[in-house]
Amino acid sequence: MNASNFPLWRACIDSGGTYTSACLLSEDGEIYSVKVPTLPGSPSASAEEALTSLIEKTGLAPGSLCYIIYCTTLALNPVLQGLATKTAILTTRGFGDILLAGIQQTLILPGPTLQRLPFRRRLIFEIEERMLPGGGTFTPLAENELRGLVPRLRDEGIESVAICFLHSYVNPIHEQKARDILAEAMPGLPVTISSEVLPFPGESFRAAATALSAMVRPQLESCIVATYDRIKNWPGKSPGFMVSQSDGSTADVLSSCLVAAGAILSGPAGGVASASLLSAKTGRPNLITLEIGGSSTNISIIQRDKPSLYSGNKAPVSSQAGLPSLNIHSLGAGGGSIAALDANGSIRVGPLSAGSHPGPACCGGSLPTCTDANVLLGRINPDAIITGGPPASAGAALNSIKASLAGPLGISAEEAARRIIASLNSNIIQALRAIIDKNGLDPREYTLVSYGGAGPQHAAEIARECGIHYVLVPREPGFYSAQGALSTVRRSYEAVTFINLEEADPDRIFESYAELEKTALDDFAAQGINASRIIIERTADLRFMDQLLELNMQFPAGRLKKADLSLLGRAFVISFSSAYGFTPDDTGTEIVRLRLTAALDTPNRPSCPGKLTINGLKPALYRKAVFGDDTLDTPVYSRNELYPSASLRGPLIIEQEGTSTLVWPGMSASVDARGNIIISVEVL
Amino acid sequence: MGPTTTEIVGSALRAAAEKAEEIMAAASPFSKTQYISRSYAIFTREGKMTAHGSGSRFLAGLLPLFVESVLELNPLHTISPGDFIVTNDPYTCGSSLPVILGVSPVYFSKRPLALVASACSYSDLGGSAPGGMPAQARDIFQEGLRFSPVRVFKRGIPNEGLFAVLSHNSRSGSNLSKGIKAQFWAVQTAEKILSGLAGKYGFEKLMRCMEEIIENSRRSIADRLQTLPERNLISSVSAGEEPGSGSPLIIKAAVKKCGDLLTVDFTGTSPQASGPVNSSLGTTLSSVYAAVGGALPEIPLNDGLFRSIKVNAPGDSLVNPSFPAPVSSPPVDAIQDAVCRCLAQIFTGATPTGSGGKAHFTVGGFNSAKDSFFCYSTHITGGEGAVFSRDGGSPAYLSHSASPQTSVERLEAACPVLVSKVRLVKDSGGAGEFRGGPAVVWSFTVLDSNTVVSAGTGAAAPPEGQKGGLQGSPPLITISSPGNGESFNTTGIYTGSPGINGIVTLRTAGGGGFGPPLERNPDRVRNDLLEGLVSPEAAGGIYGVVLAGTDLEVDVEATARLRGKG
């Protein structure tokens, strides 16, 4: 049997705080999806359950799953909710305050977002050691002092350790030795070292990246490694297993754990990747993505078909650390966010989420959440909520809201529910407005792409408040991130060079690329993926020698000659001038970095789901739903009864499994050729 | 209910200024080794500031006087597209000599649309010590090269002769010229965005939006001021001592709220000093704007704000010196503090005073192996003053301070020094119901006999507390030269060669506290103790909190008794 004839089914698992989604992509582009509630103590069990049920549903033969992409928000959520691991930070003697006396950063978002790294000064320990700027040793590592620290680490219940020594980016030997010592004395304790996380000068930044990485590593490891182990134990040939990173690329299990912060945004990155493909297909080059899940909301901007990559030091959560990441802003607000009274007697929502265990009150939890409010307001059909057990109960939602909020405030349950939704929306609107303002965007030029289980319920109202005129709801909003992770599978490789373009040797460059390509093909082969399916792209980062402004230029394949390199140099000058409006004089050009991307070609999804039928546009039923101050008899449609170019006037609700789309009075909704719902918000 | 067109234009202008700041930094040769302090702002073609980026607020505050001065000498119709006019002259509009101000017009369809102004701090413009802040300076000539407004680019063509003169007079050599060119080139980025806005909304509409932005600010401030009672307050703050004679220097600020205007009168301030502790008029104005901006944080820095403030800085005084007074170490923090103390009584709410200020140091010298000069300058922010309901922040998170702390690694890679510690100082934050922010201490050893160090502590005296809060710890510079066994302290400025194995220790001031220490929530005192910010002696002796048991839990009764309430 020829390996390349073997059917190439791929899967993605998206482990969220509330739900775990699994998607299967067939050779011809069909996608099958399933969602199960996440078991907090064992996300890997939920992952296995989701994937298994999906395989059964589609009848996929064992051993014909080629690879699995794994993404998760399980590292992001605890950070957003302020529940971080107990992390100790080791640093050079004399520099215990590099995190507090060092970098100054102002984070740009108001509201319930991470404002600073949640570490404690008392858990920073100075160790006798010192490297010099050139990499020489000034003071050797005091190994016994480090060993003497171990009982203290045990007493404090330390769950993770970050090590950042001065100048380790030049000479990592002390950090490596310290890690070995701790590994021996406290086996199983994750130790993250700065020379592996961000090997560049600038100790505060590097320490922050390392501390963040260490903080999220235990959660990340427990779900990635645990899931990987379960799947490895399946009978037959193990599928490849790759972990999605914050910048949309993939990495193997080991590297994901060593630089855990690199995967903090792995879940949301998939959605953004999907959306950037969407922009090209729908003729809407400027998008704002709004993903509202059970526990977190993620916002990002796509301009002229390109998502923005983080750069510089004004940044959202994981990219605060300087690791490659898409520019995604996260906040702790979602469908499962718990509503409670604050000190002033106002209703506040989040950042804590009820997840799926205990879950919203309607699903058996004790505290009221946004989902409960939406059920009470008639916007969500309790039968459509995925519980993995008995169906959700509207009565339980009502009782919980009455007991916790309406009663103490002396208002009706409906009013309390309204305020809960208003509070959630306000958190998100505040963040979105700040992002629009910060980036100098004109909201009228953007379409709000809304996904995640809760996105389509809130998007129209949020768009209206922010001056955005159109909302786009993709076919399966609840699976958008997972499907996105499947659609772009790529790995990035780089070789830092700093060669003067004039003096560069084309043969040496060719060899460097060849090495990178071999590594790429080997890595994919280890995942069971054949070289014939891989598309290689070569680029290089060039800059003028006195500056830091880099441009990424295409690099031709094959053996080059000197003349080709000077052609590249001239192309760089032209691109630079067109991008920045100037060219510096009398300075050479240098190649900073050679980059190689290895991407798996993925089939395109069929443009129109075959299940759409042309039906008379009759709503499935009518239901009383609350819009603002009015309770209206609202038509409820089933999504798979709508066909392209169908056009409806609000108010209305469009339901599908796992989510529902709300269209307000005064708005209209239609369906485009790809099955996306487009809501025209008609901003006043 | 999205943003109005004016609001969209406002945020686009801010984004344009920010983008220019990013490009300038990335295009400048200095960025490879250190952070560059800079600021860009968009002005109307009449010379009124509409929006600025996220760079240094201090530098942004220099720009209004600068643009006004340039337009007086060079009316708009004499400035062509592609012209770049620069100056660093403290006696007209500049700050200290290493700060270079530049302006360039933006045209759209052959009509002048706006002005893009920028201020950037360079590491060396000559003078008797690297970094241009020699403590021994007694005239401006010792501080470096000074030039009044001059075109270094004319219609996009660089004046290479002029650039050569600049390069020859700086220890940074040709890097200085490359940096100034980058300062000009970044304007292109702002220009692109501005042209885009003009194309989209129309030339006239864009001009109207810019005016509206300014008018809105002015109205917000006027409305706010109208609600406050008429007040007339005076405060005097020490600005250290006259170097040499040792006579005390005082900043006296009389702040008057009258209708919808604030006047700040510095009459009574000490006459100009012979040492370099004078504040040029530009620096003085910028410090006042920063102080008022701190009291009204929701108002952006633009002409609307500037028009609401009238400043009188008497000539030949510490706050408006005349030629040839040296100006490289101005008492910025003292000026801000003097004004803030008055403002704190006019505006209710959080006006930070008792700030630990900004200390700074410069390390410079000649590297024979590389055959070039090195010069590395940095600021270190002191403890923030506490305000009602909030402790003073830790230096790492102070949002008003736009220049990031320097990096030990970068400093050591650039200069022959070995840093031994960077730490917060225990018990340095002024005690209070809300504790002042902690001070930071840096200590490094000089490894080369010819390396010159200049340093200044920022705040001259320990920052005072408010409403019963105690003062923050005093700032201090200690230089010890083991070679000749000498060691001395100063709270002012220093320039010298500590010699091989000389140790320089710079400790900023701690922030002042707010409210009586005995009112501080005992749990917060406990947390401070566990975090190592407050000592056990201070916890009991100053805060009156008793902690007991292995976990050091708060003993509620004992604390109440100790505090005289039991």
GROMACS .gro file of N, CA and C in nm, chain A residues 526-625:
model
  300
  526ALA      N    1   0.821   1.248   1.160
  526ALA     CA    2   0.799   1.192   1.294
  526ALA      C    3   0.652   1.195   1.331
  527GLN      N    4   0.576   1.283   1.267
  527GLN     CA    5   0.431   1.288   1.290
  527GLN      C    6   0.358   1.202   1.188
  528GLY      N    7   0.432   1.129   1.109
  528GLY     CA    8   0.369   1.039   1.012
  528GLY      C    9   0.324   1.108   0.885
  529ILE      N   10   0.382   1.225   0.858
  529ILE     CA   11   0.337   1.297   0.740
  529ILE      C   12   0.444   1.293   0.633
  530ASN      N   13   0.400   1.253   0.517
  530ASN     CA   14   0.487   1.233   0.404
  530ASN      C   15   0.535   1.363   0.341
  531ALA      N   16   0.661   1.365   0.297
  531ALA     CA   17   0.718   1.488   0.242
  531ALA      C   18   0.641   1.541   0.122
  532SER      N   19   0.575   1.453   0.047
  532SER     CA   20   0.510   1.499  -0.076
  532SER      C   21   0.395   1.596  -0.048
  533ARG      N   22   0.345   1.597   0.073
  533ARG     CA   23   0.230   1.684   0.101
  533ARG      C   24   0.272   1.817   0.158
  534ILE      N   25   0.403   1.837   0.169
  534ILE     CA   26   0.448   1.957   0.241
  534ILE      C   27   0.493   2.063   0.143
  535ILE      N   28   0.450   2.186   0.172
  535ILE     CA   29   0.489   2.299   0.089
  535ILE      C   30   0.592   2.381   0.167
  536ILE      N   31   0.704   2.400   0.103
  536ILE     CA   32   0.813   2.474   0.170
  536ILE      C   33   0.817   2.616   0.119
  537GLU      N   34   0.831   2.710   0.211
  537GLU     CA   35   0.845   2.849   0.170
  537GLU      C   36   0.969   2.906   0.235
  538ARG      N   37   1.050   2.972   0.155
  538ARG     CA   38   1.173   3.031   0.208
  538ARG      C   39   1.162   3.182   0.206
  539THR      N   40   1.192   3.242   0.321
  539THR     CA   41   1.199   3.388   0.325
  539THR      C   42   1.321   3.427   0.406
  540ALA      N   43   1.353   3.555   0.405
  540ALA     CA   44   1.465   3.603   0.485
  540ALA      C   45   1.429   3.741   0.539
  541ASP      N   46   1.475   3.769   0.661
  541ASP     CA   47   1.456   3.902   0.719
  541ASP      C   48   1.578   3.985   0.686
  542LEU      N   49   1.554   4.097   0.617
  542LEU     CA   50   1.665   4.185   0.580
  542LEU      C   51   1.652   4.319   0.649
  543ARG      N   52   1.762   4.386   0.671
  543ARG     CA   53   1.756   4.522   0.723
  543ARG      C   54   1.882   4.597   0.682
  544PHE      N   55   1.871   4.729   0.692
  544PHE     CA   56   1.990   4.812   0.671
  544PHE      C   57   2.076   4.799   0.795
  545MET      N   58   2.206   4.806   0.775
  545MET     CA   59   2.293   4.764   0.884
  545MET      C   60   2.287   4.848   1.010
  546ASP      N   61   2.248   4.973   0.999
  546ASP     CA   62   2.245   5.055   1.119
  546ASP      C   63   2.114   5.052   1.193
  547GLN      N   64   2.021   4.978   1.143
  547GLN     CA   65   1.885   4.993   1.196
  547GLN      C   66   1.827   4.863   1.247
  548LEU      N   67   1.708   4.877   1.305
  548LEU     CA   68   1.636   4.759   1.350
  548LEU      C   69   1.517   4.725   1.262
  549LEU      N   70   1.480   4.814   1.168
  549LEU     CA   71   1.362   4.791   1.086
  549LEU      C   72   1.388   4.676   0.989
  550GLU      N   73   1.312   4.569   1.003
  550GLU     CA   74   1.333   4.454   0.916
  550GLU      C   75   1.216   4.437   0.821
  551LEU      N   76   1.246   4.380   0.708
  551LEU     CA   77   1.140   4.340   0.615
  551LEU      C   78   1.161   4.194   0.582
  552ASN      N   79   1.051   4.123   0.572
  552ASN     CA   80   1.061   3.982   0.537
  552ASN      C   81   1.045   3.969   0.386
  553MET      N   82   1.146   3.916   0.320
  553MET     CA   83   1.144   3.907   0.173
  553MET      C   84   1.142   3.761   0.128
  554GLN      N   85   1.074   3.736   0.017
  554GLN     CA   86   1.076   3.602  -0.042
  554GLN      C   87   1.217   3.568  -0.087
  555PHE      N   88   1.255   3.444  -0.067
  555PHE     CA   89   1.388   3.402  -0.108
  555PHE      C   90   1.373   3.292  -0.212
  556PRO      N   91   1.432   3.309  -0.326
  556PRO     CA   92   1.411   3.208  -0.431
  556PRO      C   93   1.469   3.073  -0.394
  557ALA      N   94   1.406   2.967  -0.446
  557ALA     CA   95   1.454   2.832  -0.419
  557ALA      C   96   1.572   2.800  -0.509
  558GLY      N   97   1.640   2.692  -0.477
  558GLY     CA   98   1.749   2.645  -0.563
  558GLY      C   99   1.879   2.717  -0.537
  559ARG      N  100   1.979   2.675  -0.609
  559ARG     CA  101   2.113   2.734  -0.592
  559ARG      C  102   2.115   2.873  -0.653
  560LEU      N  103   2.171   2.968  -0.578
  560LEU     CA  104   2.172   3.104  -0.629
  560LEU      C  105   2.312   3.147  -0.667
  561LYS      N  106   2.315   3.257  -0.742
  561LYS     CA  107   2.445   3.316  -0.773
  561LYS      C  108   2.452   3.452  -0.705
  562LYS      N  109   2.569   3.508  -0.706
  562LYS     CA  110   2.589   3.642  -0.649
  562LYS      C  111   2.489   3.743  -0.706
  563ALA      N  112   2.467   3.731  -0.837
  563ALA     CA  113   2.378   3.828  -0.902
  563ALA      C  114   2.237   3.821  -0.845
  564ASP      N  115   2.195   3.699  -0.808
  564ASP     CA  116   2.061   3.686  -0.749
  564ASP      C  117   2.054   3.759  -0.616
  565LEU      N  118   2.164   3.752  -0.539
  565LEU     CA  119   2.164   3.820  -0.410
  565LEU      C  120   2.157   3.970  -0.427
  566SER      N  121   2.228   4.023  -0.528
  566SER     CA  122   2.218   4.170  -0.542
  566SER      C  123   2.080   4.210  -0.590
  567LEU      N  124   2.016   4.123  -0.666
  567LEU     CA  125   1.878   4.149  -0.707
  567LEU      C  126   1.788   4.155  -0.583
  568LEU      N  127   1.813   4.063  -0.491
  568LEU     CA  128   1.736   4.062  -0.366
  568LEU      C  129   1.759   4.192  -0.291
  569GLY      N  130   1.885   4.238  -0.289
  569GLY     CA  131   1.918   4.363  -0.222
  569GLY      C  132   1.841   4.479  -0.282
  570ARG      N  133   1.834   4.483  -0.413
  570ARG     CA  134   1.762   4.593  -0.478
  570ARG      C  135   1.613   4.585  -0.450
  571ALA      N  136   1.560   4.462  -0.452
  571ALA     CA  137   1.418   4.444  -0.420
  571ALA      C  138   1.389   4.492  -0.279
  572PHE      N  139   1.483   4.466  -0.189
  572PHE     CA  140   1.464   4.508  -0.050
  572PHE      C  141   1.457   4.660  -0.042
  573VAL      N  142   1.548   4.728  -0.112
  573VAL     CA  143   1.550   4.874  -0.107
  573VAL      C  144   1.417   4.931  -0.156
  574ILE      N  145   1.365   4.873  -0.265
  574ILE     CA  146   1.238   4.922  -0.319
  574ILE      C  147   1.123   4.895  -0.222
  575SER      N  148   1.119   4.775  -0.167
  575SER     CA  149   1.010   4.744  -0.073
  575SER      C  150   1.017   4.832   0.050
  576PHE      N  151   1.138   4.856   0.096
  576PHE     CA  152   1.156   4.938   0.216
  576PHE      C  153   1.105   5.079   0.191
  577SER      N  154   1.147   5.132   0.076
  577SER     CA  155   1.107   5.268   0.042
  577SER      C  156   0.955   5.278   0.031
  578SER      N  157   0.894   5.175  -0.025
  578SER     CA  158   0.750   5.181  -0.041
  578SER      C  159   0.678   5.162   0.093
  579ALA      N  160   0.738   5.086   0.183
  579ALA     CA  161   0.673   5.063   0.312
  579ALA      C  162   0.692   5.182   0.406
  580TYR      N  163   0.810   5.242   0.408
  580TYR     CA  164   0.839   5.343   0.509
  580TYR      C  165   0.857   5.483   0.453
  581GLY      N  166   0.869   5.496   0.322
  581GLY     CA  167   0.877   5.630   0.265
  581GLY      C  168   1.016   5.690   0.264
  582PHE      N  169   1.120   5.613   0.299
  582PHE     CA  170   1.254   5.670   0.293
  582PHE      C  171   1.355   5.558   0.273
  583THR      N  172   1.476   5.594   0.234
  583THR     CA  173   1.584   5.495   0.234
  583THR      C  174   1.707   5.562   0.292
  584PRO      N  175   1.771   5.499   0.390
  584PRO     CA  176   1.892   5.557   0.444
  584PRO      C  177   2.003   5.548   0.340
  585ASP      N  178   2.095   5.643   0.348
  585ASP     CA  179   2.203   5.641   0.249
  585ASP      C  180   2.327   5.574   0.305
  586ASP      N  181   2.417   5.545   0.221
  586ASP     CA  182   2.548   5.486   0.249
  586ASP      C  183   2.554   5.387   0.364
  587THR      N  184   2.464   5.291   0.359
  587THR     CA  185   2.478   5.186   0.458
  587THR      C  186   2.446   5.053   0.392
  588GLY      N  187   2.513   4.949   0.431
  588GLY     CA  188   2.492   4.820   0.366
  588GLY      C  189   2.365   4.753   0.416
  589THR      N  190   2.334   4.641   0.352
  589THR     CA  191   2.218   4.563   0.390
  589THR      C  192   2.266   4.433   0.452
  590GLU      N  193   2.197   4.386   0.552
  590GLU     CA  194   2.235   4.255   0.605
  590GLU      C  195   2.116   4.162   0.615
  591ILE      N  196   2.148   4.033   0.604
  591ILE     CA  197   2.047   3.930   0.624
  591ILE      C  198   2.051   3.895   0.771
  592VAL      N  199   1.941   3.921   0.842
  592VAL     CA  200   1.938   3.895   0.985
  592VAL      C  201   1.905   3.749   1.013
  593ARG      N  202   1.813   3.697   0.935
  593ARG     CA  203   1.758   3.567   0.968
  593ARG      C  204   1.710   3.498   0.842
  594LEU      N  205   1.737   3.370   0.833
  594LEU     CA  206   1.677   3.292   0.724
  594LEU      C  207   1.558   3.219   0.783
  595ARG      N  208   1.445   3.227   0.714
  595ARG     CA  209   1.326   3.160   0.768
  595ARG      C  210   1.274   3.056   0.670
  596LEU      N  211   1.230   2.945   0.726
  596LEU     CA  212   1.171   2.842   0.643
  596LEU      C  213   1.038   2.803   0.706
  597THR      N  214   0.934   2.802   0.624
  597THR     CA  215   0.804   2.756   0.676
  597THR      C  216   0.768   2.630   0.601
  598ALA      N  217   0.729   2.531   0.678
  598ALA     CA  218   0.683   2.407   0.616
  598ALA      C  219   0.536   2.396   0.646
  599ALA      N  220   0.454   2.398   0.543
  599ALA     CA  221   0.309   2.394   0.565
  599ALA      C  222   0.249   2.273   0.495
  600LEU      N  223   0.145   2.226   0.559
  600LEU     CA  224   0.076   2.111   0.504
  600LEU      C  225  -0.036   2.162   0.418
  601ASP      N  226  -0.045   2.110   0.298
  601ASP     CA  227  -0.154   2.161   0.217
  601ASP      C  228  -0.284   2.100   0.268
  602THR      N  229  -0.383   2.185   0.281
  602THR     CA  230  -0.510   2.140   0.336
  602THR      C  231  -0.618   2.158   0.231
  603PRO      N  232  -0.708   2.061   0.220
  603PRO     CA  233  -0.812   2.076   0.118
  603PRO      C  234  -0.904   2.192   0.155
  604ASN      N  235  -0.959   2.254   0.055
  604ASN     CA  236  -1.054   2.361   0.079
  604ASN      C  237  -1.189   2.304   0.113
  605ARG      N  238  -1.254   2.367   0.204
  605ARG     CA  239  -1.388   2.322   0.239
  605ARG      C  240  -1.483   2.348   0.124
  606PRO      N  241  -1.575   2.255   0.098
  606PRO     CA  242  -1.673   2.284  -0.007
  606PRO      C  243  -1.747   2.413   0.028
  607SER      N  244  -1.775   2.493  -0.074
  607SER     CA  245  -1.820   2.627  -0.043
  607SER      C  246  -1.963   2.632   0.008
  608CYS      N  247  -2.042   2.531  -0.017
  608CYS     CA  248  -2.179   2.541   0.030
  608CYS      C  249  -2.217   2.410   0.096
  609PRO      N  250  -2.257   2.414   0.220
  609PRO     CA  251  -2.290   2.287   0.285
  609PRO      C  252  -2.405   2.219   0.212
  610GLY      N  253  -2.386   2.094   0.180
  610GLY     CA  254  -2.485   2.025   0.097
  610GLY      C  255  -2.621   2.012   0.161
  611LYS      N  256  -2.625   2.036   0.296
  611LYS     CA  257  -2.753   2.006   0.360
  611LYS      C  258  -2.855   2.117   0.347
  612LEU      N  259  -2.813   2.232   0.298
  612LEU     CA  260  -2.911   2.340   0.289
  612LEU      C  261  -3.019   2.306   0.186
  613THR      N  262  -3.140   2.323   0.224
  613THR     CA  263  -3.249   2.299   0.128
  613THR      C  264  -3.325   2.428   0.111
  614ILE      N  265  -3.392   2.438   0.001
  614ILE     CA  266  -3.471   2.559  -0.019
  614ILE      C  267  -3.609   2.534   0.040
  615ASN      N  268  -3.635   2.598   0.150
  615ASN     CA  269  -3.763   2.583   0.216
  615ASN      C  270  -3.833   2.717   0.218
  616GLY      N  271  -3.957   2.714   0.241
  616GLY     CA  272  -4.027   2.841   0.264
  616GLY      C  273  -3.968   2.897   0.392
  617LEU      N  274  -3.956   3.028   0.401
  617LEU     CA  275  -3.892   3.085   0.519
  617LEU      C  276  -3.990   3.093   0.635
  618LYS      N  277  -4.020   2.973   0.692
  618LYS     CA  278  -4.109   2.978   0.806
  618LYS      C  279  -4.029   2.950   0.931
  619PRO      N  280  -4.049   3.029   1.030
  619PRO     CA  281  -3.975   3.004   1.155
  619PRO      C  282  -4.020   2.875   1.219
  620ALA      N  283  -3.926   2.812   1.289
  620ALA     CA  284  -3.959   2.685   1.355
  620ALA      C  285  -4.064   2.707   1.462
  621LEU      N  286  -4.052   2.818   1.535
  621LEU     CA  287  -4.152   2.849   1.639
  621LEU      C  288  -4.136   2.996   1.678
  622TYR      N  289  -4.222   3.040   1.766
  622TYR     CA  290  -4.209   3.173   1.822
  622TYR      C  291  -4.183   3.161   1.970
  623ARG      N  292  -4.104   3.254   2.021
  623ARG     CA  293  -4.073   3.248   2.164
  623ARG      C  294  -4.064   3.390   2.215
  624LYS      N  295  -4.100   3.410   2.343
  624LYS     CA  296  -4.088   3.543   2.401
  624LYS      C  297  -3.941   3.567   2.439
  625ALA      N  298  -3.883   3.672   2.382
  625ALA     CA  299  -3.744   3.703   2.415
  625ALA      C  300  -3.732   3.851   2.447
   0.00000   0.00000   0.00000
